Coordinates of C-alpha atoms in Angstrom, one line a residue:
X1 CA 0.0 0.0 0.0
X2 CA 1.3 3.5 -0.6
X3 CA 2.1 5.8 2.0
X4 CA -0.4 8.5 2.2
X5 CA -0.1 11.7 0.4
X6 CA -0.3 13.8 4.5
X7 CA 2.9 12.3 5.4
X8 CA 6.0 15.4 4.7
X9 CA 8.5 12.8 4.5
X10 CA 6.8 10.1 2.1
X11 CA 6.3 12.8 0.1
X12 CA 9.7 14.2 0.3
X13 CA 10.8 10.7 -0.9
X14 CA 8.4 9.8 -3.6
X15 CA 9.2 13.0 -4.8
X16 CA 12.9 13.4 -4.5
X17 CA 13.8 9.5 -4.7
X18 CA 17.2 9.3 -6.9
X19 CA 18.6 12.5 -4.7
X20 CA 17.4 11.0 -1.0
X21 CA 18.8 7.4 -2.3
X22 CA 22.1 8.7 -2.9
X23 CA 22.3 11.0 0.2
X24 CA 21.2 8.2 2.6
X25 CA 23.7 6.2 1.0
X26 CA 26.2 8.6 1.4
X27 CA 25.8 9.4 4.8
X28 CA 25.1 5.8 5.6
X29 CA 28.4 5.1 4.0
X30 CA 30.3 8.4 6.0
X31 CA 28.8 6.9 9.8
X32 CA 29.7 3.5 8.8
X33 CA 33.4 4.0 8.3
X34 CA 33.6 6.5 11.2
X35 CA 32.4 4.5 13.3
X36 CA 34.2 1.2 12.5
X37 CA 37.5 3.4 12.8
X38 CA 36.3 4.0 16.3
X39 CA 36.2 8.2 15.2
X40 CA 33.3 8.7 16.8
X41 CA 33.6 7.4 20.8
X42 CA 31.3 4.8 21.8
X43 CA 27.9 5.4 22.9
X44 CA 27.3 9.1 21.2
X45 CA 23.7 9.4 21.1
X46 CA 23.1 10.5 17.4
X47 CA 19.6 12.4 16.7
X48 CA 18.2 13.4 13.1
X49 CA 18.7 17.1 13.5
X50 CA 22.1 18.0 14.6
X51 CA 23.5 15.2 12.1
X52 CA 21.2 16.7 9.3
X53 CA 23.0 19.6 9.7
X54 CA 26.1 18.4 9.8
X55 CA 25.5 17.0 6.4
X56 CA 23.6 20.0 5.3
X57 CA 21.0 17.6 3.9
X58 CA 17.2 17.2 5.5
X59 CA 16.2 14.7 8.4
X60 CA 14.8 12.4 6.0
X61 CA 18.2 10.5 4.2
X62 CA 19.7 10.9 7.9
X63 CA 16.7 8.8 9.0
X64 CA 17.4 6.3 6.9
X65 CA 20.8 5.9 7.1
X66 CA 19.7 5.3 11.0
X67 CA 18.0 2.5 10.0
X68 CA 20.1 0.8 8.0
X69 CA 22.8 1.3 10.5
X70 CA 20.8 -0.1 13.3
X71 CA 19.8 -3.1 10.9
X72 CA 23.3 -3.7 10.3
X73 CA 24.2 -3.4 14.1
X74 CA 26.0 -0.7 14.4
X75 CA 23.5 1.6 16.2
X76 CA 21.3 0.8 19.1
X77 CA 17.9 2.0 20.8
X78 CA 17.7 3.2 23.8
X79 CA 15.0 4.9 26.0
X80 CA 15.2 8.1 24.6
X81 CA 15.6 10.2 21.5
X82 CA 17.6 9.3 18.8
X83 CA 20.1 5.9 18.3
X84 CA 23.4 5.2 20.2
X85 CA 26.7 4.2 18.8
X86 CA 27.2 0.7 20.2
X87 CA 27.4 -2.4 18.5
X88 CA 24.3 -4.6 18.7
X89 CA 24.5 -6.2 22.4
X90 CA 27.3 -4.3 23.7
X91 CA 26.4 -2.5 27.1
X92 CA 27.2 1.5 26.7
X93 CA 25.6 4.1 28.5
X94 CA 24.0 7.1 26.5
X95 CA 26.9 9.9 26.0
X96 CA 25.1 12.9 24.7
X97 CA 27.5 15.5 23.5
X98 CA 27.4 18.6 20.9
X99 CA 27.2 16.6 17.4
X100 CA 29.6 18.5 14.8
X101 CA 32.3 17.6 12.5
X102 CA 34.4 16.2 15.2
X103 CA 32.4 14.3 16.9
X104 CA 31.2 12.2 13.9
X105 CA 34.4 11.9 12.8
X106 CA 34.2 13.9 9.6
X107 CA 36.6 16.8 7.9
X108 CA 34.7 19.7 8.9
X109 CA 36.0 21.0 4.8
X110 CA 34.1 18.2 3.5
X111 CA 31.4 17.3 5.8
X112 CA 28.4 19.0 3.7
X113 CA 27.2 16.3 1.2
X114 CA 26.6 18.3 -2.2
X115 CA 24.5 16.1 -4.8
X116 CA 23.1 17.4 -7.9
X117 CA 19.4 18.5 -7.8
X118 CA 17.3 16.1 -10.2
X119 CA 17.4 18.8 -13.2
X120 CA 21.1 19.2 -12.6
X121 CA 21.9 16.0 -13.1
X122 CA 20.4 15.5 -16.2
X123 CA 21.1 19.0 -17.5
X124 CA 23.6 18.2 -20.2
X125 CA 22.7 15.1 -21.4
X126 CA 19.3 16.5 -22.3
X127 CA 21.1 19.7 -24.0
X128 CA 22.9 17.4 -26.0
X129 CA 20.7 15.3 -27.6
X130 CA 18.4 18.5 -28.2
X131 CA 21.8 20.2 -29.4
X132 CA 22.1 17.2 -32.1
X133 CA 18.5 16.5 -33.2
X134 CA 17.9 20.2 -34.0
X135 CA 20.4 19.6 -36.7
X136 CA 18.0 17.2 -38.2
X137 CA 15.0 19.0 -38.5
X138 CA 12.0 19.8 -35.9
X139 CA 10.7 17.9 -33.1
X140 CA 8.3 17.7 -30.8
X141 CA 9.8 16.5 -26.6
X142 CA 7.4 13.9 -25.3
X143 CA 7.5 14.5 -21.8
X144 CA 6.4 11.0 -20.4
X145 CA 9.1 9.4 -22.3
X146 CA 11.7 11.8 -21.3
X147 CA 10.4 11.6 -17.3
X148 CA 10.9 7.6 -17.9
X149 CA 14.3 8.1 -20.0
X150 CA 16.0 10.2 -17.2
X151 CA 14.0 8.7 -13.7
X152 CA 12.9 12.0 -12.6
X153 CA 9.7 13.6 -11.7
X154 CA 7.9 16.4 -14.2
X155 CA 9.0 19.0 -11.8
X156 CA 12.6 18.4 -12.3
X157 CA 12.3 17.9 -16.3
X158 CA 10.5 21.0 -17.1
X159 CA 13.0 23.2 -14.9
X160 CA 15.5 21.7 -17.4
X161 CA 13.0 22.6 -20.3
X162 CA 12.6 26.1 -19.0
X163 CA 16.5 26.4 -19.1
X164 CA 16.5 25.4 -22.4
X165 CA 14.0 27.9 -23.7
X166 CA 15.8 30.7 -22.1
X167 CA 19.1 29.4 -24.0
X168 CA 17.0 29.3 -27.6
X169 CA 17.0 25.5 -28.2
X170 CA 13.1 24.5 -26.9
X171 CA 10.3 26.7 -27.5
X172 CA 6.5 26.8 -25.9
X173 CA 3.9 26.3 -28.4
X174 CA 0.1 27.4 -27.9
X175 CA -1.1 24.0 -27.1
X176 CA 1.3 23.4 -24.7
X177 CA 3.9 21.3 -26.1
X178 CA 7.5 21.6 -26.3
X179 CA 9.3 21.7 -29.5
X180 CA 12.8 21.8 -30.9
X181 CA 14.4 22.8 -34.4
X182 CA 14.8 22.9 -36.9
X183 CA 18.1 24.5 -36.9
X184 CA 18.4 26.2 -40.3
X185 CA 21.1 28.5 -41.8
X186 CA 19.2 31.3 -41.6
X187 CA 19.0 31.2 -38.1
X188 CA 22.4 30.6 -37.6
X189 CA 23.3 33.8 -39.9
X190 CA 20.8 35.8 -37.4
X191 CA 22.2 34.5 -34.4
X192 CA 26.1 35.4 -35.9
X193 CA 24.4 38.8 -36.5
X194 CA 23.2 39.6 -32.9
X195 CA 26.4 38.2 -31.6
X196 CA 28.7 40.2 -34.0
X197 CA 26.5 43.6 -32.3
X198 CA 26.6 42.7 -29.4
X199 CA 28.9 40.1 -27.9
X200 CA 32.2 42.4 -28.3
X201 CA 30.5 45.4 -26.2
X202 CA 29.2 43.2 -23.5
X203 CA 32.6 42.2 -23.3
X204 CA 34.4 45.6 -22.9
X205 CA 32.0 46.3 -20.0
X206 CA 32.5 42.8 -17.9
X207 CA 36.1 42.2 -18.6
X208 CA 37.5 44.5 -16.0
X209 CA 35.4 42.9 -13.0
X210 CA 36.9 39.4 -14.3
X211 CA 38.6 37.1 -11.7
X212 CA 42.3 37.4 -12.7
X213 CA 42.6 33.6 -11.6
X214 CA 40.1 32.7 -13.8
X215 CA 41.7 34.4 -16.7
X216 CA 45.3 33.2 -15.7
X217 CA 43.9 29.9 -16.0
X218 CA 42.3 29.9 -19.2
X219 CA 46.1 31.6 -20.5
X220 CA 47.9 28.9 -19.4
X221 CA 45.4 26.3 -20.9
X222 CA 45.8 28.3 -24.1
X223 CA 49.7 28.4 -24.2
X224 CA 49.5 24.4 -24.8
X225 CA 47.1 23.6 -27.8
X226 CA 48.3 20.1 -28.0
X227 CA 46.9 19.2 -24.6
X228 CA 43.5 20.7 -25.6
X229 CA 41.0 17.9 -27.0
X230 CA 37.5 18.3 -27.1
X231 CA 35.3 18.8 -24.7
X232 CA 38.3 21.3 -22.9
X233 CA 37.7 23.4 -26.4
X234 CA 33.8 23.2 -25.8
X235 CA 34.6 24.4 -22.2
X236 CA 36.6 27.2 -23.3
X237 CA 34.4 28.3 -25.6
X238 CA 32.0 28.1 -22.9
X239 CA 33.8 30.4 -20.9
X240 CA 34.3 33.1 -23.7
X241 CA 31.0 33.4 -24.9
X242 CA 29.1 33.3 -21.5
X243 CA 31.7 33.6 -18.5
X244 CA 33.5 36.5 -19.9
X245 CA 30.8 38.3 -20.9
X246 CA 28.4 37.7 -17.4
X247 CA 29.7 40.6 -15.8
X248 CA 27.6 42.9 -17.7
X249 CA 24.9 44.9 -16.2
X250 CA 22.7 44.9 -18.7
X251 CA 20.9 41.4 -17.7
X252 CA 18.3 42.0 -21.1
X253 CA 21.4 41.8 -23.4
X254 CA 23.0 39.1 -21.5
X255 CA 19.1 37.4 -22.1
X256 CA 19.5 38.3 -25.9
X257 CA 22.9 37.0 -26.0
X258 CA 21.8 33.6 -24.2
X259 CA 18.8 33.0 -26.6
X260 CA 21.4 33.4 -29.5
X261 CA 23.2 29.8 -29.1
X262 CA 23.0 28.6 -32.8
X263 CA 26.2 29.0 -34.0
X264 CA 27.8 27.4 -30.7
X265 CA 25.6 24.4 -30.9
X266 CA 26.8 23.6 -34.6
X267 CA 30.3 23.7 -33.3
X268 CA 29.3 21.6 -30.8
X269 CA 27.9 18.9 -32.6
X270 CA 30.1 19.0 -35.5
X271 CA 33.2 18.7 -33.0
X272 CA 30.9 15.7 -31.0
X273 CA 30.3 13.9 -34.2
X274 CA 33.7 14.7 -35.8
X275 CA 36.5 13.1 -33.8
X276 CA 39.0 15.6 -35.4
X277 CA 42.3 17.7 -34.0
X278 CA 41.2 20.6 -32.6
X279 CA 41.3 24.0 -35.1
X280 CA 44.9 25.4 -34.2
X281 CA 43.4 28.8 -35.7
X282 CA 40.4 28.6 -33.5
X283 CA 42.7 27.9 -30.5
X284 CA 44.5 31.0 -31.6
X285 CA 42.0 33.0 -31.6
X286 CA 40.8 32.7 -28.2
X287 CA 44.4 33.0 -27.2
X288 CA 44.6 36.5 -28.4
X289 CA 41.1 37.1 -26.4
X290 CA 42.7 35.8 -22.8
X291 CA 45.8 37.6 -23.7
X292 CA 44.2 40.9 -24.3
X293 CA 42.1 40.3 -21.4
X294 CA 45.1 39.3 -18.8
X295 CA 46.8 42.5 -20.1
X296 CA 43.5 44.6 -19.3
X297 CA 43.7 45.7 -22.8
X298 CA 40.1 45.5 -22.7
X299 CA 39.2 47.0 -26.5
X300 CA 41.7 45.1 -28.0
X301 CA 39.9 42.0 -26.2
X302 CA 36.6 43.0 -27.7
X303 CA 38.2 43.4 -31.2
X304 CA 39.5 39.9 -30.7
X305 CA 36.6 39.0 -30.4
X306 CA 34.3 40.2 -33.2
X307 CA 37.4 39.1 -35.0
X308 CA 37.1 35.4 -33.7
X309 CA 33.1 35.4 -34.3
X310 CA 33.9 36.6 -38.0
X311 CA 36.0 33.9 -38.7
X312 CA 33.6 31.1 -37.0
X313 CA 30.9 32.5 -38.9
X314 CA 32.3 31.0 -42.2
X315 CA 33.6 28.0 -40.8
X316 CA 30.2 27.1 -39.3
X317 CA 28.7 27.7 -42.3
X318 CA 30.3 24.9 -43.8
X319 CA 30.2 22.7 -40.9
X320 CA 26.7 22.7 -41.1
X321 CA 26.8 22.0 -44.8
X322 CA 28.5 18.7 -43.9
X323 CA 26.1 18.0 -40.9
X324 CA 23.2 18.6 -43.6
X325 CA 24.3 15.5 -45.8
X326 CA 24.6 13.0 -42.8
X327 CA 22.3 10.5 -41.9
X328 CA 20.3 10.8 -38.9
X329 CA 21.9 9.9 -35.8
X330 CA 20.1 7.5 -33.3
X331 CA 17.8 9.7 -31.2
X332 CA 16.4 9.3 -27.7
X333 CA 12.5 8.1 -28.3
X334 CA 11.3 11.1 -26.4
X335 CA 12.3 13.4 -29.3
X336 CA 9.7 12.4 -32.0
X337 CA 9.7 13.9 -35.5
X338 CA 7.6 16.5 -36.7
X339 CA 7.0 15.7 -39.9

């Protein structure tokens, strides 16, 4: 029988059940160890709250990594609150005693369990294969098969939707379903356009409130093109187009500037489905950027720039050309065809 819908923490689980699984196993897991290393003393009474927060999770994963401690007989009962290190039939009298990082044994750095909210963790594997089908032509995103796909709840797949609206690559339609594509070369051109206005000027404005670790980071990455492959040119690129220009305080051109993602998402899949050296004149390019940027010659950094998205504008033009000619790839069966 199910549990019923007035109790917070079946809720909580039915509604949160991949996250809670992995934090009580987690935190199961962190006791466990701490306790067979003897790092927490014997007998420390051990109640939901103050361990919850130790965790900075909720009482519910801490309750059940109770239970499953106690079933394994590493925590006791006792008559009052809460369990009791001991093992099961050992005689130890309730200690009750502040409950921090110390006293359960964990590095008070790395205490706090962090785990990826539902939409988080399936964030970029949805992007992706929207990234790739657009190519293709226009579909529509069944949301049943994508909730069964991924193992999440309809709350947690339409945040993800949302995100991707904002970013250009799903749109609403009137009766309510979500769409995708097609990615033509007009739109691309358009997108290039908007870029080419007004990328270089946001980036005059946020490049002198840019972390100079950050930037020293991305120089030395640059100064070695051999060691970049893939996906460390995607996250470069990443950091160009969006990190570098976030500073900006104009948050409606930062929106127009987020909504125009075609030409990055060519690149993208073309580089995905193309197992090829990475572009040594691309790398160049954003090596002038960084440079310019690490020097706080801020114009020339812009310049570099429109420079950069001149260039990619032609060789994205004929890397969709080639994408165009290729076969359909093997698509996820919640993206269905519009025909």
């Amino acid at each position: 029988m199910s549990p019923p819908a007035s109790d917070p923490a079946s809720a909580e689980e039915s509604t949160e059940a991949g996250e809670r699984k992995l934090r009580y196993e987690l935190i199961r897991h962190r006791l466990r160890q701490a306790i067979v290393d003897r790092r927490i003393v014997p007998g420390l009474v051990l109640l939901e709250g103050p361990v919850a927060d130790v965790f900075g999770t909720s009482r519910v994963p801490v309750r059940k990594a109770f239970h499953l401690l106690h079933e394994e007989g590493l925590l006791q009962k006792f008559m009052g609150r809460g369990y009791m290190v001991a093992p099961r039939g050992q005689q130890v009298e309730p200690l009750r005693l502040p409950i921090d990082e110390a006293s359960l044994g964990q590095d008070a750095q790395d205490a706090t369990i962090y785990i990826p909210s539902e939409s988080e963790r399936i964030y970029s594997e949805f992007e992706q294969s929207i990234s790739a089908a657009i190519v293709f032509g226009h579909f529509r995103i069944d949301e049943a098969q994508a909730m069964q796909h991924f193992s999440v709840n309809r709350g947690a797949l339409r945040e993800v939707l949302s995100r991707l609206v904002d970013r250009g690559l799903v749109e609403k339609s009137a009766y309510a379903a979500w769409r995708a594509g097609p990615l033509t070369a007009r739109a691309m051109a358009q997108d290039f356009e908007v870029r080419l206005l007004l990328a270089p000027a946001a980036l005059r404005e946020s490049a002198p409130k840019l972390d100079a670790q950050f930037l020293s980071g991305l120089r030395e990455v640059l100064r070695d093109p051999a060691a970049v492959d893939t996906e460390e040119l995607l996250r470069i690129e990443s950091q160009i187009h969006d990190t570098c220009l976030a500073h900006h305080p104009n948050t409606k051109m930062l929106g127009i500037l987020r909504q125009c993602q075609m030409p990055l998402i060519v690149h993208q899949t073309f580089c995905r489905m193309f197992h090829q050296p990475v572009h040594p004149a691309l790398i160049e390019e954003y090596r002038q950027i960084v440079e310019h940027l690490c020097e706080g010659r801020f114009a020339q950094a812009a310049e570099a720039l429109a420079a950069h998205l001149q260039a990619a504008r032609k060789r994205t033009q004929q890397q969709l050309k080639v994408l165009a000619v290729l076969p359909e790839p093997p698509l996820p069966a919640y993206l269905v065809r519009i025909a």
